[in-house]
Amino acid sequence: MRKWLCLVVAACLFATVPVPARAELSLPPDVMHHAAIGINGVYNLDYDTAQENIAWVFEHYPDHPFAHFGNAMIAWSRYEYEFETSDDKQRKVFEKILDDSIAGIKRWIKKYPNDSNGYMGIGALYGLRALFNMRNRNWVTSYFAGRKAISNLEKSLSLDPTYYDAYFGLGIYQYFAGTLPTVIKVLAKIVAIKGDPAKGVQYLNLSRQKAHFTADSSKLILIEVQNTRGSRFYAPEKSLEYIRQLRAKFPKNPLMHYVEIICLYETKNYDEVTAQANQFLQLIGSDKFYKDIYIPRAYTALATTQMAQGNFERARQLLEEGKRKTSHQAPSRWGVWNELRLGQVYDVLGEREKAKAQYKYVLSFKDKWGFDDLAKSLLKKPYTVPPDGVGPLPPQ
């Protein structure tokens, strides 16, 4: 999965609240109420509210997928949103909670082997593990976690063919297994990986239209698919339509706001990108959900938009300004991406030595975000703007 959308999908991706399909597993309305509040808390980045309500479900139904979904989702969302996947301590917290959550749902399935929700729940958590491993370029472990996710989702559908939420995970697998050549190349010697992107898009649209809980998440994945340049599914105007629907539903989430900025960039609405990015920047510090760690994102949008229009001197000013404003921060993916972009700008402006210093600076960090190969190649050969432009806005 592409890195930019992972930050937004993380909370939504595995927010499939399991609704008991069998009468003997039915839960009282107050359980549904607390779980729904907890899930919405994560969507809106209100972790205190989310944790409080998920804890209530845990207390009354300890191993129900409600509780384990919520707990893992909160840990993942905090790692992604609050810490920009840059905090090793929070990463360990998330890994421990994910392992415990999978073990908990296994206990539930042992007790209720015909509950489609249990298989849906554990399938989603294995999918989360696969996503996490792929983000860390652990392709083999990602593949096997992904296969466990798919087998459990298929089991859920065999128990309840109308469980349309399961098509969300199946759609992700079909699409990305068919469009991630790096993964396929690494694993081809071990197993045969086959994906069907068209079938994946079909499943995602089925989930978008009919699923109870993954309809919004399906829109987020489809936004990514439709923003992928060179793809036969490229449709950025439709992506813009979807993200505006989601922003209206979750207005407090700053990363929904940021995805709209990305979609505006992809549709070449550069004036609106600049206006929205400036608004995003102004909200940091004045709105509790717009945190300082998001400052680099705002400057990525502002500067990349100038680069796309050929205004490299202005892009330099913006990237240098962003660097000054975040000098007190620990390195983050978007911050280091801006350092690399600044090197590219220096190259275009003919300041090769400054550019090389930037690429070396990028290489001074542990390669958590996959920038090293690009930085090394730019040290050997100066950056020039490709014929098709400066490329997408987010880190590549």
Short mmCIF file of C-alpha atoms in Angstrom, two decimals:
data_model
loop_
_atom_site.label_atom_id
_atom_site.label_comp_id
_atom_site.label_asym_id
_atom_site.label_seq_id
_atom_site.Cartn_x
_atom_site.Cartn_y
_atom_site.Cartn_z
CA MET A 1 0.00 0.00 0.00
CA ARG A 2 1.28 3.43 -0.84
CA LYS A 3 2.61 5.33 2.13
CA TRP A 4 0.53 8.48 1.98
CA LEU A 5 -2.80 6.77 2.28
CA CYS A 6 -1.68 4.37 4.97
CA LEU A 7 -1.71 7.31 7.38
CA VAL A 8 -5.35 7.99 6.71
CA VAL A 9 -6.62 4.47 6.19
CA ALA A 10 -5.00 3.13 9.34
CA ALA A 11 -7.85 3.93 11.67
CA CYS A 12 -10.55 3.20 9.12
CA LEU A 13 -8.99 0.14 7.53
CA PHE A 14 -9.69 -2.18 10.41
CA ALA A 15 -12.66 -0.43 11.95
CA THR A 16 -15.05 -3.19 10.93
CA VAL A 17 -17.22 -3.39 14.01
CA PRO A 18 -18.37 -7.02 14.13
CA VAL A 19 -22.13 -7.43 14.46
CA PRO A 20 -23.00 -10.86 15.88
CA ALA A 21 -24.72 -12.91 13.20
CA ARG A 22 -26.12 -15.64 15.47
CA ALA A 23 -28.87 -15.04 17.99
CA GLU A 24 -26.98 -16.56 20.94
CA LEU A 25 -24.14 -14.08 20.34
CA SER A 26 -26.30 -10.97 20.25
CA LEU A 27 -25.11 -8.08 22.33
CA PRO A 28 -27.20 -5.49 24.16
CA PRO A 29 -27.64 -2.10 22.50
CA ASP A 30 -25.37 -0.43 25.05
CA VAL A 31 -22.43 -2.54 23.85
CA MET A 32 -23.09 -1.45 20.29
CA HIS A 33 -23.37 2.12 21.54
CA HIS A 34 -20.00 2.12 23.35
CA ALA A 35 -18.23 0.39 20.48
CA ALA A 36 -19.61 2.86 17.95
CA ILE A 37 -18.51 5.83 20.08
CA GLY A 38 -15.07 4.26 20.43
CA ILE A 39 -14.72 3.71 16.69
CA ASN A 40 -15.84 7.25 15.89
CA GLY A 41 -13.37 8.52 18.45
CA VAL A 42 -10.55 6.96 16.46
CA TYR A 43 -11.89 8.39 13.19
CA ASN A 44 -11.87 11.81 14.83
CA LEU A 45 -8.48 11.27 16.55
CA ASP A 46 -10.13 11.59 19.98
CA TYR A 47 -8.18 8.81 21.64
CA ASP A 48 -9.36 9.45 25.19
CA THR A 49 -12.98 8.95 24.18
CA ALA A 50 -12.05 5.95 22.05
CA GLN A 51 -10.08 4.23 24.82
CA GLU A 52 -12.73 4.89 27.45
CA ASN A 53 -15.50 3.30 25.40
CA ILE A 54 -13.45 0.35 24.13
CA ALA A 55 -12.38 -0.31 27.73
CA TRP A 56 -16.06 -0.57 28.68
CA VAL A 57 -16.60 -3.24 26.04
CA PHE A 58 -13.46 -5.07 27.19
CA GLU A 59 -14.70 -5.13 30.76
CA HIS A 60 -18.11 -6.59 29.91
CA TYR A 61 -17.16 -8.89 26.99
CA PRO A 62 -13.41 -9.53 27.36
CA ASP A 63 -12.68 -11.57 24.23
CA HIS A 64 -15.35 -10.31 21.87
CA PRO A 65 -13.90 -8.97 18.58
CA PHE A 66 -15.35 -5.54 19.48
CA ALA A 67 -12.82 -5.16 22.26
CA HIS A 68 -9.82 -6.51 20.38
CA PHE A 69 -10.58 -4.56 17.21
CA GLY A 70 -10.85 -1.36 19.17
CA ASN A 71 -7.70 -1.89 21.19
CA ALA A 72 -5.54 -2.72 18.17
CA MET A 73 -7.05 0.09 16.15
CA ILE A 74 -6.29 2.69 18.82
CA ALA A 75 -2.68 1.52 19.14
CA TRP A 76 -2.18 1.52 15.36
CA SER A 77 -3.82 4.89 14.89
CA ARG A 78 -1.70 6.50 17.61
CA TYR A 79 1.48 5.05 16.11
CA GLU A 80 0.50 6.36 12.67
CA TYR A 81 -1.18 9.67 13.53
CA GLU A 82 0.45 10.94 16.72
CA PHE A 83 3.95 9.70 16.05
CA GLU A 84 4.11 9.56 12.22
CA THR A 85 5.54 6.00 12.47
CA SER A 86 8.69 7.56 13.90
CA ASP A 87 8.54 6.47 17.56
CA ASP A 88 10.09 3.07 18.26
CA LYS A 89 8.56 2.87 21.75
CA GLN A 90 5.04 3.36 20.40
CA ARG A 91 5.79 0.84 17.67
CA LYS A 92 6.54 -1.81 20.30
CA VAL A 93 3.34 -0.93 22.15
CA PHE A 94 1.37 -1.43 18.95
CA GLU A 95 3.06 -4.76 18.11
CA LYS A 96 2.33 -6.14 21.58
CA ILE A 97 -1.34 -5.08 21.46
CA LEU A 98 -1.74 -6.53 17.97
CA ASP A 99 -0.35 -9.90 19.09
CA ASP A 100 -2.60 -9.90 22.15
CA SER A 101 -5.64 -8.97 20.06
CA ILE A 102 -5.09 -11.79 17.59
CA ALA A 103 -4.69 -14.24 20.48
CA GLY A 104 -7.90 -12.93 22.05
CA ILE A 105 -9.99 -13.40 18.91
CA LYS A 106 -8.55 -16.90 18.53
CA ARG A 107 -9.99 -17.70 21.96
CA TRP A 108 -13.34 -16.30 20.81
CA ILE A 109 -13.33 -18.45 17.66
CA LYS A 110 -12.51 -21.54 19.73
CA LYS A 111 -15.61 -20.82 21.82
CA TYR A 112 -17.81 -19.79 18.86
CA PRO A 113 -16.41 -21.60 15.79
CA ASN A 114 -19.35 -20.64 13.56
CA ASP A 115 -19.34 -16.91 14.24
CA SER A 116 -18.57 -15.14 10.98
CA ASN A 117 -17.60 -12.03 12.95
CA GLY A 118 -14.72 -13.80 14.63
CA TYR A 119 -13.20 -14.74 11.28
CA MET A 120 -13.85 -11.26 9.95
CA GLY A 121 -12.12 -9.80 13.01
CA ILE A 122 -9.03 -11.98 12.95
CA GLY A 123 -8.81 -11.62 9.18
CA ALA A 124 -8.70 -7.85 9.57
CA LEU A 125 -6.02 -8.03 12.25
CA TYR A 126 -3.85 -10.32 10.14
CA GLY A 127 -4.35 -7.77 7.38
CA LEU A 128 -3.11 -5.10 9.73
CA ARG A 129 -0.05 -7.20 10.48
CA ALA A 130 0.57 -7.66 6.76
CA LEU A 131 0.30 -3.92 6.19
CA PHE A 132 2.69 -3.19 9.04
CA ASN A 133 5.24 -5.71 7.76
CA MET A 134 4.98 -4.36 4.23
CA ARG A 135 5.54 -0.83 5.49
CA ASN A 136 8.76 -2.13 7.02
CA ARG A 137 9.67 -3.95 3.79
CA ASN A 138 9.39 -7.40 5.41
CA TRP A 139 7.89 -8.86 2.26
CA VAL A 140 7.89 -12.55 3.15
CA THR A 141 6.25 -12.14 6.57
CA SER A 142 3.83 -9.65 5.03
CA TYR A 143 2.79 -12.18 2.42
CA PHE A 144 2.09 -14.97 4.91
CA ALA A 145 0.16 -12.65 7.22
CA GLY A 146 -1.81 -11.52 4.20
CA ARG A 147 -2.67 -15.09 3.26
CA LYS A 148 -4.01 -15.70 6.78
CA ALA A 149 -6.07 -12.56 6.43
CA ILE A 150 -7.57 -13.74 3.14
CA SER A 151 -8.34 -17.27 4.35
CA ASN A 152 -10.18 -15.92 7.39
CA LEU A 153 -12.14 -13.39 5.33
CA GLU A 154 -13.16 -16.14 2.92
CA LYS A 155 -14.23 -18.27 5.89
CA SER A 156 -16.36 -15.38 7.14
CA LEU A 157 -18.08 -15.13 3.75
CA SER A 158 -18.66 -18.89 3.64
CA LEU A 159 -20.56 -18.58 6.93
CA ASP A 160 -22.44 -15.46 5.83
CA PRO A 161 -22.38 -14.68 2.08
CA THR A 162 -24.04 -11.31 2.72
CA TYR A 163 -21.18 -10.11 4.91
CA TYR A 164 -20.14 -7.49 2.34
CA ASP A 165 -17.55 -5.99 4.67
CA ALA A 166 -15.33 -8.99 3.90
CA TYR A 167 -15.07 -7.86 0.28
CA PHE A 168 -13.07 -4.87 1.47
CA GLY A 169 -10.08 -6.97 2.54
CA LEU A 170 -10.42 -9.28 -0.44
CA GLY A 171 -10.49 -6.27 -2.75
CA ILE A 172 -7.31 -4.86 -1.22
CA TYR A 173 -5.54 -8.18 -1.71
CA GLN A 174 -6.64 -8.64 -5.31
CA TYR A 175 -5.70 -5.10 -6.29
CA PHE A 176 -2.35 -4.75 -4.52
CA ALA A 177 -1.17 -8.31 -5.19
CA GLY A 178 -1.62 -7.46 -8.85
CA THR A 179 0.10 -4.06 -8.72
CA LEU A 180 3.07 -4.42 -6.35
CA PRO A 181 5.87 -5.83 -8.52
CA THR A 182 8.48 -5.47 -5.79
CA VAL A 183 6.62 -7.85 -3.52
CA ILE A 184 5.92 -10.26 -6.34
CA LYS A 185 9.57 -10.25 -7.44
CA VAL A 186 10.83 -11.06 -3.96
CA LEU A 187 8.29 -13.81 -3.30
CA ALA A 188 8.12 -15.39 -6.74
CA LYS A 189 10.79 -17.89 -5.73
CA ILE A 190 8.75 -18.99 -2.73
CA VAL A 191 5.09 -18.94 -3.69
CA ALA A 192 2.90 -18.03 -6.62
CA ILE A 193 1.24 -14.70 -5.94
CA LYS A 194 -1.57 -13.76 -8.23
CA GLY A 195 -3.79 -10.74 -8.08
CA ASP A 196 -6.49 -9.33 -10.29
CA PRO A 197 -6.61 -5.51 -10.05
CA ALA A 198 -9.93 -5.30 -11.90
CA LYS A 199 -11.51 -7.81 -9.53
CA GLY A 200 -9.99 -5.90 -6.62
CA VAL A 201 -11.64 -2.66 -7.76
CA GLN A 202 -14.90 -4.54 -8.28
CA TYR A 203 -14.78 -5.90 -4.71
CA LEU A 204 -13.91 -2.48 -3.29
CA ASN A 205 -16.86 -0.93 -5.07
CA LEU A 206 -19.10 -3.71 -3.78
CA SER A 207 -17.93 -2.93 -0.26
CA ARG A 208 -18.34 0.81 -0.87
CA GLN A 209 -21.93 0.32 -1.99
CA LYS A 210 -23.20 -2.44 0.33
CA ALA A 211 -20.92 -2.88 3.35
CA HIS A 212 -22.09 -1.70 6.75
CA PHE A 213 -18.77 -0.71 8.22
CA THR A 214 -16.11 -0.66 5.51
CA ALA A 215 -17.89 1.53 2.97
CA ASP A 216 -15.87 4.59 4.02
CA SER A 217 -12.63 2.62 4.13
CA SER A 218 -13.35 1.35 0.63
CA LYS A 219 -13.66 4.94 -0.55
CA LEU A 220 -10.24 5.70 0.93
CA ILE A 221 -8.61 2.80 -0.88
CA LEU A 222 -10.39 3.72 -4.11
CA ILE A 223 -9.07 7.27 -3.73
CA GLU A 224 -5.57 5.85 -3.77
CA VAL A 225 -6.31 3.59 -6.73
CA GLN A 226 -7.88 6.46 -8.66
CA ASN A 227 -4.93 8.76 -7.89
CA THR A 228 -2.34 6.32 -9.21
CA ARG A 229 -0.86 7.84 -12.34
CA GLY A 230 -0.59 5.58 -15.34
CA SER A 231 -3.25 3.26 -14.01
CA ARG A 232 -6.29 2.33 -16.08
CA PHE A 233 -8.33 3.24 -13.00
CA TYR A 234 -6.91 6.77 -12.81
CA ALA A 235 -9.82 9.10 -11.96
CA PRO A 236 -8.67 11.90 -9.62
CA GLU A 237 -11.90 13.87 -9.99
CA LYS A 238 -13.79 10.91 -8.53
CA SER A 239 -11.22 10.74 -5.72
CA LEU A 240 -11.91 14.38 -4.94
CA GLU A 241 -15.64 13.63 -4.80
CA TYR A 242 -15.08 10.75 -2.35
CA ILE A 243 -12.77 12.62 0.01
CA ARG A 244 -15.17 15.55 0.22
CA GLN A 245 -17.89 13.12 1.27
CA LEU A 246 -15.60 11.71 3.95
CA ARG A 247 -14.52 15.14 5.21
CA ALA A 248 -18.16 16.08 5.63
CA LYS A 249 -18.66 12.94 7.73
CA PHE A 250 -15.46 13.27 9.80
CA PRO A 251 -14.75 17.01 9.88
CA LYS A 252 -12.39 16.87 12.87
CA ASN A 253 -9.85 14.58 11.23
CA PRO A 254 -6.97 16.70 9.85
CA LEU A 255 -5.70 13.88 7.70
CA MET A 256 -8.98 13.72 5.81
CA HIS A 257 -8.34 17.41 5.18
CA TYR A 258 -4.86 16.59 3.94
CA VAL A 259 -6.05 13.88 1.58
CA GLU A 260 -8.36 16.47 0.01
CA ILE A 261 -5.28 18.65 -0.53
CA ILE A 262 -3.57 15.71 -2.25
CA CYS A 263 -6.59 15.15 -4.46
CA LEU A 264 -6.72 18.84 -5.35
CA TYR A 265 -3.05 18.64 -6.33
CA GLU A 266 -3.72 15.58 -8.49
CA THR A 267 -6.53 17.42 -10.29
CA LYS A 268 -4.16 20.39 -10.81
CA ASN A 269 -6.27 22.80 -8.75
CA TYR A 270 -3.07 24.48 -7.60
CA ASP A 271 -4.61 27.71 -6.30
CA GLU A 272 -6.96 25.72 -4.10
CA VAL A 273 -4.13 23.47 -2.95
CA THR A 274 -2.24 26.55 -1.79
CA ALA A 275 -5.32 27.99 -0.07
CA GLN A 276 -6.13 24.73 1.70
CA ALA A 277 -2.51 24.06 2.67
CA ASN A 278 -2.23 27.54 4.19
CA GLN A 279 -5.46 26.93 6.10
CA PHE A 280 -4.08 23.56 7.25
CA LEU A 281 -0.93 25.31 8.49
CA GLN A 282 -2.90 28.01 10.31
CA LEU A 283 -5.00 25.41 12.12
CA ILE A 284 -1.88 23.85 13.63
CA GLY A 285 -1.74 25.10 17.19
CA SER A 286 -5.22 26.59 17.14
CA ASP A 287 -7.12 23.32 16.68
CA LYS A 288 -6.26 20.50 19.09
CA PHE A 289 -6.36 17.88 16.34
CA TYR A 290 -3.91 19.76 14.08
CA LYS A 291 -0.62 18.98 15.82
CA ASP A 292 2.89 20.39 15.36
CA ILE A 293 4.04 17.11 13.84
CA TYR A 294 1.88 17.94 10.80
CA ILE A 295 3.82 21.12 9.97
CA PRO A 296 6.06 19.35 7.42
CA ARG A 297 2.97 18.11 5.56
CA ALA A 298 1.73 21.65 5.05
CA TYR A 299 5.09 22.71 3.60
CA THR A 300 5.22 19.60 1.40
CA ALA A 301 1.94 20.69 -0.18
CA LEU A 302 2.91 24.34 -0.50
CA ALA A 303 6.37 23.69 -1.95
CA THR A 304 5.48 20.79 -4.25
CA THR A 305 2.68 22.87 -5.77
CA GLN A 306 5.23 25.57 -6.59
CA MET A 307 7.60 22.96 -8.04
CA ALA A 308 4.79 21.60 -10.23
CA GLN A 309 4.28 25.09 -11.64
CA GLY A 310 7.98 25.66 -12.25
CA ASN A 311 8.40 28.18 -9.42
CA PHE A 312 11.54 26.64 -7.89
CA GLU A 313 12.78 29.79 -6.16
CA ARG A 314 9.50 30.05 -4.28
CA ALA A 315 9.64 26.32 -3.52
CA ARG A 316 13.13 26.85 -2.05
CA GLN A 317 11.82 29.64 0.19
CA LEU A 318 8.97 27.49 1.45
CA LEU A 319 11.09 24.41 2.12
CA GLU A 320 13.73 26.45 3.94
CA GLU A 321 11.00 28.14 5.98
CA GLY A 322 9.51 24.77 6.88
CA LYS A 323 12.93 23.51 7.87
CA ARG A 324 13.40 26.42 10.27
CA LYS A 325 9.96 25.96 11.79
CA THR A 326 10.55 22.26 12.47
CA SER A 327 14.17 22.41 13.60
CA HIS A 328 13.06 21.47 17.12
CA GLN A 329 11.24 18.33 15.96
CA ALA A 330 12.52 14.78 15.79
CA PRO A 331 12.91 13.52 12.21
CA SER A 332 9.66 12.34 10.62
CA ARG A 333 8.82 10.87 7.23
CA TRP A 334 7.37 14.09 5.85
CA GLY A 335 10.15 16.20 7.32
CA VAL A 336 12.89 14.07 5.79
CA TRP A 337 10.98 13.98 2.50
CA ASN A 338 11.08 17.77 2.49
CA GLU A 339 14.84 17.64 3.03
CA LEU A 340 15.16 15.49 -0.06
CA ARG A 341 12.84 17.76 -2.04
CA LEU A 342 14.95 20.74 -1.00
CA GLY A 343 17.98 19.00 -2.51
CA GLN A 344 16.07 18.55 -5.77
CA VAL A 345 15.16 22.24 -5.76
CA TYR A 346 18.81 23.21 -5.21
CA ASP A 347 19.78 21.02 -8.16
CA VAL A 348 17.27 22.69 -10.46
CA LEU A 349 18.53 26.10 -9.31
CA GLY A 350 22.12 25.08 -10.11
CA GLU A 351 23.32 24.83 -6.49
CA ARG A 352 24.82 21.39 -6.73
CA GLU A 353 26.91 21.46 -3.55
CA LYS A 354 23.91 22.45 -1.46
CA ALA A 355 21.91 19.69 -3.14
CA LYS A 356 24.55 17.08 -2.34
CA ALA A 357 24.64 18.23 1.28
CA GLN A 358 20.88 17.69 1.45
CA TYR A 359 21.09 14.15 0.05
CA LYS A 360 23.86 13.29 2.51
CA TYR A 361 21.72 14.68 5.30
CA VAL A 362 18.86 12.40 4.26
CA LEU A 363 21.26 9.45 4.31
CA SER A 364 22.35 10.33 7.85
CA PHE A 365 19.04 9.00 9.19
CA LYS A 366 18.08 5.39 9.63
CA ASP A 367 16.19 4.46 6.46
CA LYS A 368 12.78 4.05 8.09
CA TRP A 369 10.94 5.51 5.12
CA GLY A 370 12.69 4.11 2.06
CA PHE A 371 14.40 7.30 0.82
CA ASP A 372 17.98 6.04 0.75
CA ASP A 373 18.00 4.61 -2.77
CA LEU A 374 16.69 7.85 -4.23
CA ALA A 375 19.12 9.97 -2.20
CA LYS A 376 22.06 7.81 -3.33
CA SER A 377 21.07 8.07 -6.98
CA LEU A 378 20.74 11.86 -6.68
CA LEU A 379 24.23 12.07 -5.20
CA LYS A 380 25.53 10.46 -8.37
CA LYS A 381 23.41 12.39 -10.83
CA PRO A 382 21.78 15.82 -10.32
CA TYR A 383 18.01 16.00 -10.25
CA THR A 384 16.26 17.30 -13.35
CA VAL A 385 12.52 17.64 -13.72
CA PRO A 386 11.18 14.56 -15.58
CA PRO A 387 9.15 15.09 -18.77
CA ASP A 388 5.95 14.19 -16.91
CA GLY A 389 6.61 16.72 -14.13
CA VAL A 390 7.78 16.63 -10.52
CA GLY A 391 5.46 13.76 -9.65
CA PRO A 392 2.88 13.19 -6.92
CA LEU A 393 2.78 15.30 -3.81
CA PRO A 394 3.34 12.69 -1.05
CA PRO A 395 6.57 10.87 -0.20
CA GLN A 396 7.33 8.21 -2.79
#
